[in-house]
Each structure stands twice: as C-alpha cells, then as structure tokens.
Coordinates of C-alpha atoms in Angstrom, one line a residue:
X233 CA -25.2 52.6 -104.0
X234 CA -21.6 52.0 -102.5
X235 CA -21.2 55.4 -101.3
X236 CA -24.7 55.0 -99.4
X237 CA -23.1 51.8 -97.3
X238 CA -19.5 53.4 -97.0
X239 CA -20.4 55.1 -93.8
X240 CA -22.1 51.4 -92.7
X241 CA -18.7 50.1 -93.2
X242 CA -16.4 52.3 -92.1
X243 CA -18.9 52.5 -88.6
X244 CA -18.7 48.6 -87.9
X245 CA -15.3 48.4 -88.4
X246 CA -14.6 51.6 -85.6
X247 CA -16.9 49.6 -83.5
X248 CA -15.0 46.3 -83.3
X249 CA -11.6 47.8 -83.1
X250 CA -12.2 47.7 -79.0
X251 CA -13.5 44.4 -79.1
X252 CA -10.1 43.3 -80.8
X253 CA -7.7 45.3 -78.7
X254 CA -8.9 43.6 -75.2
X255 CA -8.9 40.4 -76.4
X256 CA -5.3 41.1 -77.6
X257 CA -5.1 42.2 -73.8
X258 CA -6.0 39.4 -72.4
X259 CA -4.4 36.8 -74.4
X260 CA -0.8 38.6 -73.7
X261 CA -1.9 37.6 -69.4
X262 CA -0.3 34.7 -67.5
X263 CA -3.3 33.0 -66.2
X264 CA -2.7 32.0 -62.3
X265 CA -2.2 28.9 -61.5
X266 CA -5.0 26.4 -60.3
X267 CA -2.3 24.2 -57.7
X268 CA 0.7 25.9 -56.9
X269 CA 3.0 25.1 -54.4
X270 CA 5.2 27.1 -52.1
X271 CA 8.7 27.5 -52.9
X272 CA 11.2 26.6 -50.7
X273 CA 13.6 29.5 -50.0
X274 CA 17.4 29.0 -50.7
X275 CA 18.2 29.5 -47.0
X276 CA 16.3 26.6 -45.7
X277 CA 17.8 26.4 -42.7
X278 CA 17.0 29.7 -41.3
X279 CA 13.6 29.4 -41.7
X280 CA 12.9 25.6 -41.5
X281 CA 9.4 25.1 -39.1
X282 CA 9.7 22.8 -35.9
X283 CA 6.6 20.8 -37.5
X284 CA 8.3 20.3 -40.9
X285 CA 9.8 16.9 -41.9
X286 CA 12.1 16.4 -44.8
X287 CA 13.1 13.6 -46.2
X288 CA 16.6 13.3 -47.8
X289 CA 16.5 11.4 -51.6
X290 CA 18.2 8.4 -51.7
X291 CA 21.2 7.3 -53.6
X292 CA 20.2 6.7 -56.8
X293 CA 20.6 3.0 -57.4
X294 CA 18.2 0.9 -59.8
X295 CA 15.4 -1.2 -58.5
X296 CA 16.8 -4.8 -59.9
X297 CA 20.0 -4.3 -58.2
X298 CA 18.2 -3.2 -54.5
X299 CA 15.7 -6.3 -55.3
X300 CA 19.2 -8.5 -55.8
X301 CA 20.6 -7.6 -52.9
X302 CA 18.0 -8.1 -50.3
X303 CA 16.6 -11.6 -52.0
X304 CA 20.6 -12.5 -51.5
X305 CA 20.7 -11.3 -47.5
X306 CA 17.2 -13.0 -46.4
X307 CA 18.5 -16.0 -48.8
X308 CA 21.7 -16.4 -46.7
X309 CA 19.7 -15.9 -43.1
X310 CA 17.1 -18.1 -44.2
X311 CA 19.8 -21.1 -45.5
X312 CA 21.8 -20.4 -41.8
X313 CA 18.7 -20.9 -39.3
X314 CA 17.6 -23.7 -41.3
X315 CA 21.0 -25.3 -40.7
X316 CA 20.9 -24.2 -37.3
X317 CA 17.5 -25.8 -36.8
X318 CA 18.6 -28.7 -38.8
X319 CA 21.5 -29.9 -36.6
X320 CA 19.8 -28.9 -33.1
X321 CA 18.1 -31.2 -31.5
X322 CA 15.8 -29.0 -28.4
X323 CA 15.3 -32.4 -26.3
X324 CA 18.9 -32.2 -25.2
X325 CA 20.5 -29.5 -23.3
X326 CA 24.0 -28.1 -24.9
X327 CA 27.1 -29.9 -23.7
X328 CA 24.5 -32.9 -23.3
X329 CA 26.6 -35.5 -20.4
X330 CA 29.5 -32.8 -19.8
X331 CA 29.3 -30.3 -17.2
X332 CA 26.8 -28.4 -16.3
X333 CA 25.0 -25.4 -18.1
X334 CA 25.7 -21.9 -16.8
X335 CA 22.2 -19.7 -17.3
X336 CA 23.0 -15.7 -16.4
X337 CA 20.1 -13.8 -15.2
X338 CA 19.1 -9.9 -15.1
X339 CA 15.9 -8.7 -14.4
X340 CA 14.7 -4.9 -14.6
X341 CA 11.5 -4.0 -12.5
X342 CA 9.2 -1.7 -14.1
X343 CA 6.2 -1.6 -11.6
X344 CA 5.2 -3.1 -8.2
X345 CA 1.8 -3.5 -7.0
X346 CA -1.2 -5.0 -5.6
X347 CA 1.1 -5.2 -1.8
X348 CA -1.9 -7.1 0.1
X349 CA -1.6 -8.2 3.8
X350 CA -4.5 -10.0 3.7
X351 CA -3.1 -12.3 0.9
X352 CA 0.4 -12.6 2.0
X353 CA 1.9 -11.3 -2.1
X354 CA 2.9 -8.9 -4.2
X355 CA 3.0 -8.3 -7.8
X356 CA 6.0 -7.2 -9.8
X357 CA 5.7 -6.4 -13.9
X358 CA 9.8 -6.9 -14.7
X359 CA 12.0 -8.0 -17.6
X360 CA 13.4 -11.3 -17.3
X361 CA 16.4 -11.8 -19.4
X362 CA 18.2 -15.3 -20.0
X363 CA 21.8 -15.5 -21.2
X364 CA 23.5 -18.8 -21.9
X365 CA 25.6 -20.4 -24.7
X366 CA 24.7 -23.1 -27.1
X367 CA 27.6 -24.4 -29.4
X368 CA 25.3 -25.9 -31.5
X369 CA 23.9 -22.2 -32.8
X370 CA 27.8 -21.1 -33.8
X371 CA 27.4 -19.9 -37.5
X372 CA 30.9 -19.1 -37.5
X373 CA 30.7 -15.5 -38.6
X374 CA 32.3 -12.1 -37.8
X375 CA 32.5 -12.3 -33.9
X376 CA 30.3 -8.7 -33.7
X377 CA 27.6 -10.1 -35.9
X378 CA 24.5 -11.4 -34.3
X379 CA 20.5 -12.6 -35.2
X380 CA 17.7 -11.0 -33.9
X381 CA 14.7 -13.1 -34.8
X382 CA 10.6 -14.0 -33.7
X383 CA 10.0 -15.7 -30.8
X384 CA 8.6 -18.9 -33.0
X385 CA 12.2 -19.7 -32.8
X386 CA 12.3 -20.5 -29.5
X387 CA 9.9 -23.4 -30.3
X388 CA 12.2 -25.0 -32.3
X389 CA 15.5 -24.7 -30.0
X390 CA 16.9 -25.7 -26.8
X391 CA 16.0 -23.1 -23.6
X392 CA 16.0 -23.6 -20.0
X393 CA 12.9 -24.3 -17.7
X394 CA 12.7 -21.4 -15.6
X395 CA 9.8 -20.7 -13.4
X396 CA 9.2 -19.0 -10.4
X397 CA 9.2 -21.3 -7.2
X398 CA 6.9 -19.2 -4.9
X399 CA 5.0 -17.6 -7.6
X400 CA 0.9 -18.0 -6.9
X401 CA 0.2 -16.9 -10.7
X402 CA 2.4 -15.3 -13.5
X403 CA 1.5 -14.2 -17.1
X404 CA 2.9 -13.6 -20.1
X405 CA 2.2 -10.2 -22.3
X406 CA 0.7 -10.3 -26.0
X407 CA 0.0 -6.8 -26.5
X408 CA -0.1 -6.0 -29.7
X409 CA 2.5 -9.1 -29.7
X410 CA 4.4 -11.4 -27.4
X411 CA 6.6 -9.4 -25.8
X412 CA 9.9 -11.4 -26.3
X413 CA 12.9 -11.1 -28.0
X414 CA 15.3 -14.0 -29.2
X415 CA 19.6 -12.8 -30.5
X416 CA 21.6 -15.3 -31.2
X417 CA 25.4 -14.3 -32.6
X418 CA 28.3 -16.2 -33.9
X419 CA 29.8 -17.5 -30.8
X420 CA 26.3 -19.2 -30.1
X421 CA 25.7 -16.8 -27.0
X422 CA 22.2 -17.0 -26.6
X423 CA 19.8 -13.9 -25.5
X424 CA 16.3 -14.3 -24.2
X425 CA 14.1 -11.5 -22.9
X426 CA 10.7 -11.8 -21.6
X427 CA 8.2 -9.6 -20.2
X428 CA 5.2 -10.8 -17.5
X429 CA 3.9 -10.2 -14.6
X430 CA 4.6 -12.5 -11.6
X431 CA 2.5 -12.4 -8.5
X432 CA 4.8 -13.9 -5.2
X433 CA 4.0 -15.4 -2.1
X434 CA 5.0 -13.2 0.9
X435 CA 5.0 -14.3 4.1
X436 CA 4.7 -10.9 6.7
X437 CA 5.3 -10.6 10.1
X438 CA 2.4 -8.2 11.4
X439 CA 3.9 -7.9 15.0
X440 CA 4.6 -4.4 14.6
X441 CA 2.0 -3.0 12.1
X442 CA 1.5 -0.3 10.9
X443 CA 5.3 0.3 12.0
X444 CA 6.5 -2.6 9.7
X445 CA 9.2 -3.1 7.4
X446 CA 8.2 -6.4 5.3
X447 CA 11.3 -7.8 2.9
X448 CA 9.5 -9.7 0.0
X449 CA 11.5 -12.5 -2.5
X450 CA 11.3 -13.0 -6.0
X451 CA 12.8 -16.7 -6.8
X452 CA 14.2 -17.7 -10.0
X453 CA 15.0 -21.8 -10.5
X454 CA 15.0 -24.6 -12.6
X455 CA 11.9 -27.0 -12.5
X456 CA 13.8 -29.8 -14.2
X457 CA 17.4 -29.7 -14.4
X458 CA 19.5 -30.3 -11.1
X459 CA 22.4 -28.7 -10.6
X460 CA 24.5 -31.6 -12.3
X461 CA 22.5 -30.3 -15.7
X462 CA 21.9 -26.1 -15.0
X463 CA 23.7 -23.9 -13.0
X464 CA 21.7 -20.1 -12.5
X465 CA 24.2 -17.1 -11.4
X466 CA 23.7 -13.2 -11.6
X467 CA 24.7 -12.0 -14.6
X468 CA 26.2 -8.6 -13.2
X469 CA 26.5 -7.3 -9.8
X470 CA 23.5 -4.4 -10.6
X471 CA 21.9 -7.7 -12.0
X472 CA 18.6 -6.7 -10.2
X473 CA 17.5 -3.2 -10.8
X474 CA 14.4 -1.3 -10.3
X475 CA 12.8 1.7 -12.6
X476 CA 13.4 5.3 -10.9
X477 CA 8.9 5.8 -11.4
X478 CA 8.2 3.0 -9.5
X479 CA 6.2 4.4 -6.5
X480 CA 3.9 2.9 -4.1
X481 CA 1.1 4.7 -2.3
X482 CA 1.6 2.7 1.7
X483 CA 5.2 1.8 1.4
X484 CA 8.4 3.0 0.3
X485 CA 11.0 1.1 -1.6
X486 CA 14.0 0.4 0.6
X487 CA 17.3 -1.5 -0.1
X488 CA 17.4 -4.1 -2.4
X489 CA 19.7 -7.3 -2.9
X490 CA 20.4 -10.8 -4.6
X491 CA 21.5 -14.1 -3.4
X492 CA 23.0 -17.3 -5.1
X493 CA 22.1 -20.5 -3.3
X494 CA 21.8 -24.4 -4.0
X495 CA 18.0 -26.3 -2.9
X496 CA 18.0 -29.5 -1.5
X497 CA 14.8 -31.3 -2.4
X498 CA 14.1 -35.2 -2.7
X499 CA 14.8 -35.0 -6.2
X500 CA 17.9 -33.5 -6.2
X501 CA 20.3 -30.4 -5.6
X502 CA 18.8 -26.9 -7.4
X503 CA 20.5 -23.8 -8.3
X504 CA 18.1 -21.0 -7.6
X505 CA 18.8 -17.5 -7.2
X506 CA 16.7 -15.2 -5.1
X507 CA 15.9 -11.2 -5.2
X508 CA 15.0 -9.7 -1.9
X509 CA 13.0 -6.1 -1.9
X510 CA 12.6 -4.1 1.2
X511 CA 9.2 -2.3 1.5
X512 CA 8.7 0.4 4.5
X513 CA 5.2 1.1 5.1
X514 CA 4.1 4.8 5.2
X515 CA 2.4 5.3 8.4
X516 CA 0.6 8.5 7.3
X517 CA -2.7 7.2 6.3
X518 CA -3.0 5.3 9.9
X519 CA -2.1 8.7 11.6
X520 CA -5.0 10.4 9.9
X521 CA -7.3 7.7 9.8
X522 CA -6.3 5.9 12.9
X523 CA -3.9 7.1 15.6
X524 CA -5.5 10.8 15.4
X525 CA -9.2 9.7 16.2
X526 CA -9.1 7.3 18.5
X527 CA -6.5 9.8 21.0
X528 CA -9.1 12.4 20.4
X529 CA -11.9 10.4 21.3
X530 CA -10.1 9.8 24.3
X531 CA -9.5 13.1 25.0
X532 CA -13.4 14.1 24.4
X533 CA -13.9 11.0 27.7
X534 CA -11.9 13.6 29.8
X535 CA -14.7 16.3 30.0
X536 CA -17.0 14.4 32.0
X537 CA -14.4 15.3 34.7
X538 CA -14.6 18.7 34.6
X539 CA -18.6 18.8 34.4
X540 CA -20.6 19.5 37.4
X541 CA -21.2 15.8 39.5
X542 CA -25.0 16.5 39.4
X543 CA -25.2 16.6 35.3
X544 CA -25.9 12.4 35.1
X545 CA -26.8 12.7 31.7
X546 CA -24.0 14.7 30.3
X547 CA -21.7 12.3 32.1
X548 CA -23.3 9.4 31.1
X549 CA -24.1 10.6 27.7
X550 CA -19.9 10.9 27.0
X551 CA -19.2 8.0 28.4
X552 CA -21.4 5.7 26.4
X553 CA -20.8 7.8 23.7
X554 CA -16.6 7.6 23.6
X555 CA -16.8 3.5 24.7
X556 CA -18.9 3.0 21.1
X557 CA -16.9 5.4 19.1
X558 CA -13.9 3.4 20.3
X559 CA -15.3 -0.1 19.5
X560 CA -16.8 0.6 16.3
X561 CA -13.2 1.9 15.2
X562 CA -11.6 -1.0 16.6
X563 CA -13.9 -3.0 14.7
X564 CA -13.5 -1.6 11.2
X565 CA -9.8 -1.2 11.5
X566 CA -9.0 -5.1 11.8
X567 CA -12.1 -6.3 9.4
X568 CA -9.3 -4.7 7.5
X569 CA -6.9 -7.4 8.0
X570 CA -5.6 -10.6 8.5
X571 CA -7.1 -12.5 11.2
X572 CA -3.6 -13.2 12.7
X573 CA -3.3 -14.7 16.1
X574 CA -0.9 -12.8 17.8
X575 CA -1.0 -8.8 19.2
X576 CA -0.5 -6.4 16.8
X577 CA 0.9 -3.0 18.0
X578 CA -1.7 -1.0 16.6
X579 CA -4.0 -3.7 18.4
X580 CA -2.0 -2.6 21.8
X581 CA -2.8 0.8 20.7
X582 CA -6.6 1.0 20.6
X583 CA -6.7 -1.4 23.2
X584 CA -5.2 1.1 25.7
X585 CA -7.5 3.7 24.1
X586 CA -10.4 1.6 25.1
X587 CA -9.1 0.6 28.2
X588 CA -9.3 4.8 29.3
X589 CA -12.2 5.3 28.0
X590 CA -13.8 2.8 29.9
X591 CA -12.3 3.7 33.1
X592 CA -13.6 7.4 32.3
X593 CA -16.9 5.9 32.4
X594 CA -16.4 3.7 35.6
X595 CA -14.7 6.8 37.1
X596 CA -18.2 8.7 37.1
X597 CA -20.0 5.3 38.3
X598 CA -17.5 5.4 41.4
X599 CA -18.6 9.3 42.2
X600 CA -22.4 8.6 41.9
X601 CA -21.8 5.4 44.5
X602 CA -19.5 7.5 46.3
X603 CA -22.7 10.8 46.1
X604 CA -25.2 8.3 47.4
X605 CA -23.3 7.0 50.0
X606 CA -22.5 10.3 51.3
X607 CA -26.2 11.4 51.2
X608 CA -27.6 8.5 52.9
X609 CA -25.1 9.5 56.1
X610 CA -26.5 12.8 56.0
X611 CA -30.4 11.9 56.5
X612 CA -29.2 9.1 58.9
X613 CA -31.5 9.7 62.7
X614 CA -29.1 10.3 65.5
X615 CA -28.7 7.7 67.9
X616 CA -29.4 7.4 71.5
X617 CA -28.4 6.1 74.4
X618 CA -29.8 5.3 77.9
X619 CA -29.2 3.0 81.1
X620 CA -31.6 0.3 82.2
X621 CA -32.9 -0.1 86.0
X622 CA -30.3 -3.1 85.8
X623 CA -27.5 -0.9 84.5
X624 CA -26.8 -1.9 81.4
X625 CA -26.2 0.3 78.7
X626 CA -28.8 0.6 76.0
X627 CA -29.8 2.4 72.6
X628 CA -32.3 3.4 70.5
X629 CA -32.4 3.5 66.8
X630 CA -34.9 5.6 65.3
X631 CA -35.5 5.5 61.5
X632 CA -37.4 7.8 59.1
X633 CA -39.8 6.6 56.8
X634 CA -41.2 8.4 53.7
X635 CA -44.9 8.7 55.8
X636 CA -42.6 10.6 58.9
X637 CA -43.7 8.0 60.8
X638 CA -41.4 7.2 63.5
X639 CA -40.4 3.8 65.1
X640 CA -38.7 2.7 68.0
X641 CA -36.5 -1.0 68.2
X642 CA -35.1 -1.5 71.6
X643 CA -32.7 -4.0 72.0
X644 CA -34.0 -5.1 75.6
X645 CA -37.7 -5.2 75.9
X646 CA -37.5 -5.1 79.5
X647 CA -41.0 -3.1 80.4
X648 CA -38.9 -2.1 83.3
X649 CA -36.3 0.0 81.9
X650 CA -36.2 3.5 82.5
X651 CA -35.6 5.3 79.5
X652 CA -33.1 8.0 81.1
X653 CA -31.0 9.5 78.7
X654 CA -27.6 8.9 79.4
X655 CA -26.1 12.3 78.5
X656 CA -28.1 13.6 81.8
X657 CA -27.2 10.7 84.4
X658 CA -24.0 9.7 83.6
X659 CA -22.2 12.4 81.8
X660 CA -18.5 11.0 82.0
X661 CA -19.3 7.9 80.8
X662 CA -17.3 7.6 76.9
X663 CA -19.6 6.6 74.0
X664 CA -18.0 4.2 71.8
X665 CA -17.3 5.1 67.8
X666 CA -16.4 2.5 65.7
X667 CA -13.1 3.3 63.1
X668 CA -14.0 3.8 59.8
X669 CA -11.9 2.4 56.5
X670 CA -10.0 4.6 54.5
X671 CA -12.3 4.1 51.5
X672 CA -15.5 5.5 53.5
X673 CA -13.6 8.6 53.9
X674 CA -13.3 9.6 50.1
X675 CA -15.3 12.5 48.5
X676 CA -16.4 12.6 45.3
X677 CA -14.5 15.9 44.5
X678 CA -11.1 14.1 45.2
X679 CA -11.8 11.6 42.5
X680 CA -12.6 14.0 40.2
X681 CA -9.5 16.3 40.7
X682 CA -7.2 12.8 41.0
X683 CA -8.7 11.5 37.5
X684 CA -7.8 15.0 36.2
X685 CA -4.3 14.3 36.6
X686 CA -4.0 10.7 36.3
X687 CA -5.6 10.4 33.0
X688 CA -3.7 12.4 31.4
X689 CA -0.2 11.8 32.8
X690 CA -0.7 8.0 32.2
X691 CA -2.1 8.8 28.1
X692 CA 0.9 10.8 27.7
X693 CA 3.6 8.6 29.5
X694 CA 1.9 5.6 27.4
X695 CA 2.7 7.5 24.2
X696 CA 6.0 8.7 24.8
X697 CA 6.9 4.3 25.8
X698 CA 4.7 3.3 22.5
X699 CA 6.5 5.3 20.0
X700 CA 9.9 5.0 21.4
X701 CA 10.0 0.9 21.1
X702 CA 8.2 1.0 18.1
X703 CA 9.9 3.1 16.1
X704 CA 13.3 1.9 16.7
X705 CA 13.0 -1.8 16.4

C-alpha cells in the first residue's frame, strides 16, 4: 500500500516546486511606487526651468515666539494711533491761530481725454498728492520710521479742503478699493495721495481752427481756508508731470507749466495754484476729410470750361452738381461744432470754395446770355434808308416773324413819299452808326479762355496767402 502512493507523492511534490520558486521570485522584487516624485538634481542651478518657483525654508523659529512678536508690534501701533487720535482734534487746523499752514502739492497725469470743443473741457485721470505737517501726529520715533495706514484714518484727522475751482465734475476711484493712501512719520509730516478723475472747464478760442493751439488749466485751491489759515505751493519744480503713454488721437501734448498765485474774492485772499497744458491739434484728419474734398470739388467746377459752349446740360449738370456738394459739406462740417459767432478759418476756407464754385456756374450763365445775344444780331433784317419828296431822311425797319411774313413801320406816313433808296440817289451822303459799349463786343470764347486762367491763378494764390498766416500765428 505505501509503495503504490510513493510515486503519488513524490509527483505532487515535483509539481509544486515551480510554484514555490516564482513566488520566491517575486517576493525578492521592489514593487514601483504608486506617487513618486522627481528628484531634484544636485546641480540645481544648471538646470532650474524659467516656470519653476522655489521657495526658500524659513528660519526655524517656534510658532509662540513669531505669535509674541507680532501681537507686541500691532499692540504698540494700535496704543500710538489711538493716542494720536486721542489728542487730535480734526475741527482745528495745526498751528490753530499762528501762522499759516503750508500744503505742498504734486500731481502725476496718467491719461487725458474726452478734449470736446463743443463743451469747452477736458478730462485728466492724475494723482493728487498732499504734503503738509501736523505737530500733533509727532510720535517721537526714529526720524526714518513712518505709518502707512487705511484711508478711515483720514476720517478721524485734520486735512485740508482741496477742490478744484473750475472743475464741472470730478470722482473719486473704488476699484477693488479706494484708491488712497495715508503715511504719517515721526516728525508729523503728513502724506496724502489720491486718485480721480477731474473734468475742467476750458474756455477755447476757435478763431483759427483747425490750426489751433488751445492751453487748458487744471486749478488746485482751498474752498475754506484763506490765505491767513492755508498757504498751497509746488512741492518740487517737476511738481507737475505727465505719463510718457499719454497720447491723444487730434492733438499733441505740447509744453507744460505751473504757476503760484493769490485769489481775491469777497470772502477773502486764496492761495491757488494752477497747471497749464498745451494741446496742438493734428490737422490731418481735416486734410483728409475736409481741405482735400472740398479743393477737389472745386477743381471738378473747372471742366465746364473746357466743354463745348453748346453742351447746356453738361455745363449745367456740374455746376449744380459742385454748388451742392459744397454746401452739403459746409453743412456737416460745423453741425460738428460750436455755434460760435465769430469766423472761423476753416469757415473762411470753404467759404472761398463756395464762393468759385458759384462763380463757375454764373460764368457759364454769362456765355449762354452772351450766345444769345450774339445770335439774335445775326438774324437781325438789314435796315434801309430812303429820302422823302420833302427831303428828309427816312428808314425802314423790316422784321421777320416765325410765319415769314414781312412788315413795314415807316416813321413818316406821308402817302407822298417816294420810297427811293438812298444808296442810288444820294450816294455820298454818310450813314450814321451808333458806338457800341465795350461789353457788347465780348465773345463767349474769351470768357471761357479768361476763366481758364483766372480760376485757377486766384485758387492757387488764395492757398499760398491761407496757409502762410495761418500756420505761423
């Protein structure tokens, strides 16, 4: 019986000696891991990725002590501007009954739009920064040291009462916050910065438009506090500056300056300080849109010289044609503007325009007269003359009419006139002409050739006079 289930045994056993050795196998494998990370190489610096950020560990220092120390510093800053607010009383100006404040102004310009002639202002998006000293907000620290706080401060201290005197609106900017800025330091030197928007009254003088240069004023002043209580000045002598992007689409930004002056109202003396900016408007949108068209269209009157006398409708045609062209541009070029009652030059401009094209189309009005006049002498009867039995001299007009009919006026109705013609009895007798005027003598083809020349001559000469005063005044 046990040898018959030897060979049993000794078979299973053969059979999981495989199974054994690849588990073995397997076992004795380092399974991958699920999450692994890169390393870093040791030479970081050689191949560090523009993209890649690193962030350096910080000094190892415990949590309670980092807690204590920040508690201590917003402890101490809390305790000073509570004193600060505690002694300061924002009803009275600093150095309240002594002399007067001194408020230093700068004011960076970041953009300048919204230039409207119609209107008579300007808008300007600028910093407006506020520098004056209040010993009341001395905290007596290191001289370098200074506060940089919120803007609910300023509710709770003394500032000045600027505003804009010849300002039509003005806003402050809240985006994402109010964009202001209050630093205080030891000396109690006081910093205020503001950013808004001011739109300005500006009076223009439109005498020489589009060839203008208008000079616009931003003024800064107290609404309150004569000049015995505030006292504005320029903080710097670059205290007015402008942003190098700041570009405008009809005028360029000239010279710019600043003035310090005193106001005399009947409340009292002011301190008010006043920026000036120069604005030069680009004429090449009224050379496209304007100047160009309107000498073209006087150009196109010219042709009707050139055409053949006969050709009415051509004539006419252009010259009705140019006289509209001209007055529907005149028309939408000063809907455009202020209805100012003086002479623009750009008015002086198109009104010469019109001026030849309208003579272009009397011109052809004088040749058809002139064409009429001539053919009417042409188909005129000849005129005879005779003497009477009593010796007088006599004539006969003979007229056509459309039938061919012909009729005869005598002046004497004498029946007993003979009707001798004169040419065969008395053939030295001189027939009188009457002179004609100088006028009677002109052709048609003279005007024509004269407006050919004169036209021209007197566009060209009228250019050459409009651009030289213009452009240099």
């Amino acid at each position: 019986m046990n040898e018959m289930w030897k060979p049993v045994v000794i078979f299973t056993i053969i059979s999981l000696i495989p199974l054994h050795l690849h588990a073995k196998s397997i076992s004795l494998k380092k399974p991958p891991p699920l999450l692994e990370r890169p390393r870093r190489p040791t030479n970081a610096s050689n191949t560090k990725s523009d993209k890649e950020i690193e962030y350096k560990p910080a000094k190892a220092v415990s949590s309670k002590d980092t807690v204590v120390v920040d508690d201590k510093l917003e402890t101490n800053v809390s305790r000073l501007l509570d004193r600060l607010i505690a002694s300061h009383d924002r009803r009275i100006r600093p150095n309240y009954g002594g002399a007067p404040i001194e408020v230093n102004v700068t004011a960076h310009v970041t953009t300048i739009s919204a230039i409207s002639e119609v209107s008579m202002d300007y808008t300007v998006d600028l910093y407006l920064r506020q520098i004056w000293r209040d010993p009341r907000l001395a905290f007596g620290n290191d001289g370098n040291s200074s506060l940089t706080i919120g803007i609910d401060m300023v509710k709770q201290i003394w500032t000045p009462d600027t505003f804009f005197p010849n300002e039509k609106k003005s806003f402050f900017h809240e985006a994402t916050s109010h964009n202001s800025f209050l630093r205080i330091d030891s000396q109690g030197n006081v910093l205020r910065s503001i950013r808004l928007t001011v739109t300005a009254n500006c009076p223009m003088n439109l005498h020489t438009f589009p060839l203008d240069v208008q000079v616009c004023a931003l003024e800064i002043e107290s609404y309150g506090y004569s000049t015995k209580d505030i006292i504005y000045h320029w903080h710097q002598t670059n205290s007015v500056t402008i942003d190098k992007n700041v570009h405008l689409a009809h005028f360029s930004i000239g010279e710019h300056y600043h003035v310090e002056r005193v106001i005399s109202l009947s409340t009292g003396n002011y301190s008010r300080l006043t920026a000036y900016f120069t604005f030069q408007r680009n004429i090449g949108f009224f050379l496209i849109q304007i100047y160009f068209p309107s000498s073209l269209i006087v150009v196109i009157s010219w042709v009707s010289f050139w055409l053949n006398r006969e050709a009415v409708q051509a004539r006419v045609g252009i010259g009705v044609t140019t006289v509209l062209t001209m007055t529907t541009l005149m028309t939408s070029t000063n809907s455009s503007l202020p209805k100012v009652s003086y002479v623009k030059s750009l008015d002086i401009f198109l009104g010469v325009c019109f001026f030849i094209v309208f003579a272009s189309l009397v011109e052809y009005a004088t040749v058809g007269y002139l064409m009429k006049r001539n053919r009417a002498v042409l188909n005129q009867a000849p005129i005879q003359y005779y003497e009477s039995s009593e010796g007088e001299l006599r004539r006969n007009t003979v007229a056509k009419k459309k039938k061919k009919s012909v009729k005869v006026e005598l002046e004497s109705m004498n029946a007993t006139d003979q009707r001798i013609p004169l040419l065969a009895m008395m053939p030295n007798i001189p027939i009188p002409i009457q002179p004609q005027p100088y006028f009677r003598s002109v052709r048609p083809a003279q005007v024509d050739l004269f407006s050919r020349v004169a036209f021209p001559s007197f566009f060209c000469l009228f250019h050459l006079v409009y651009w030289g005063v213009y452009l240099n005044i």
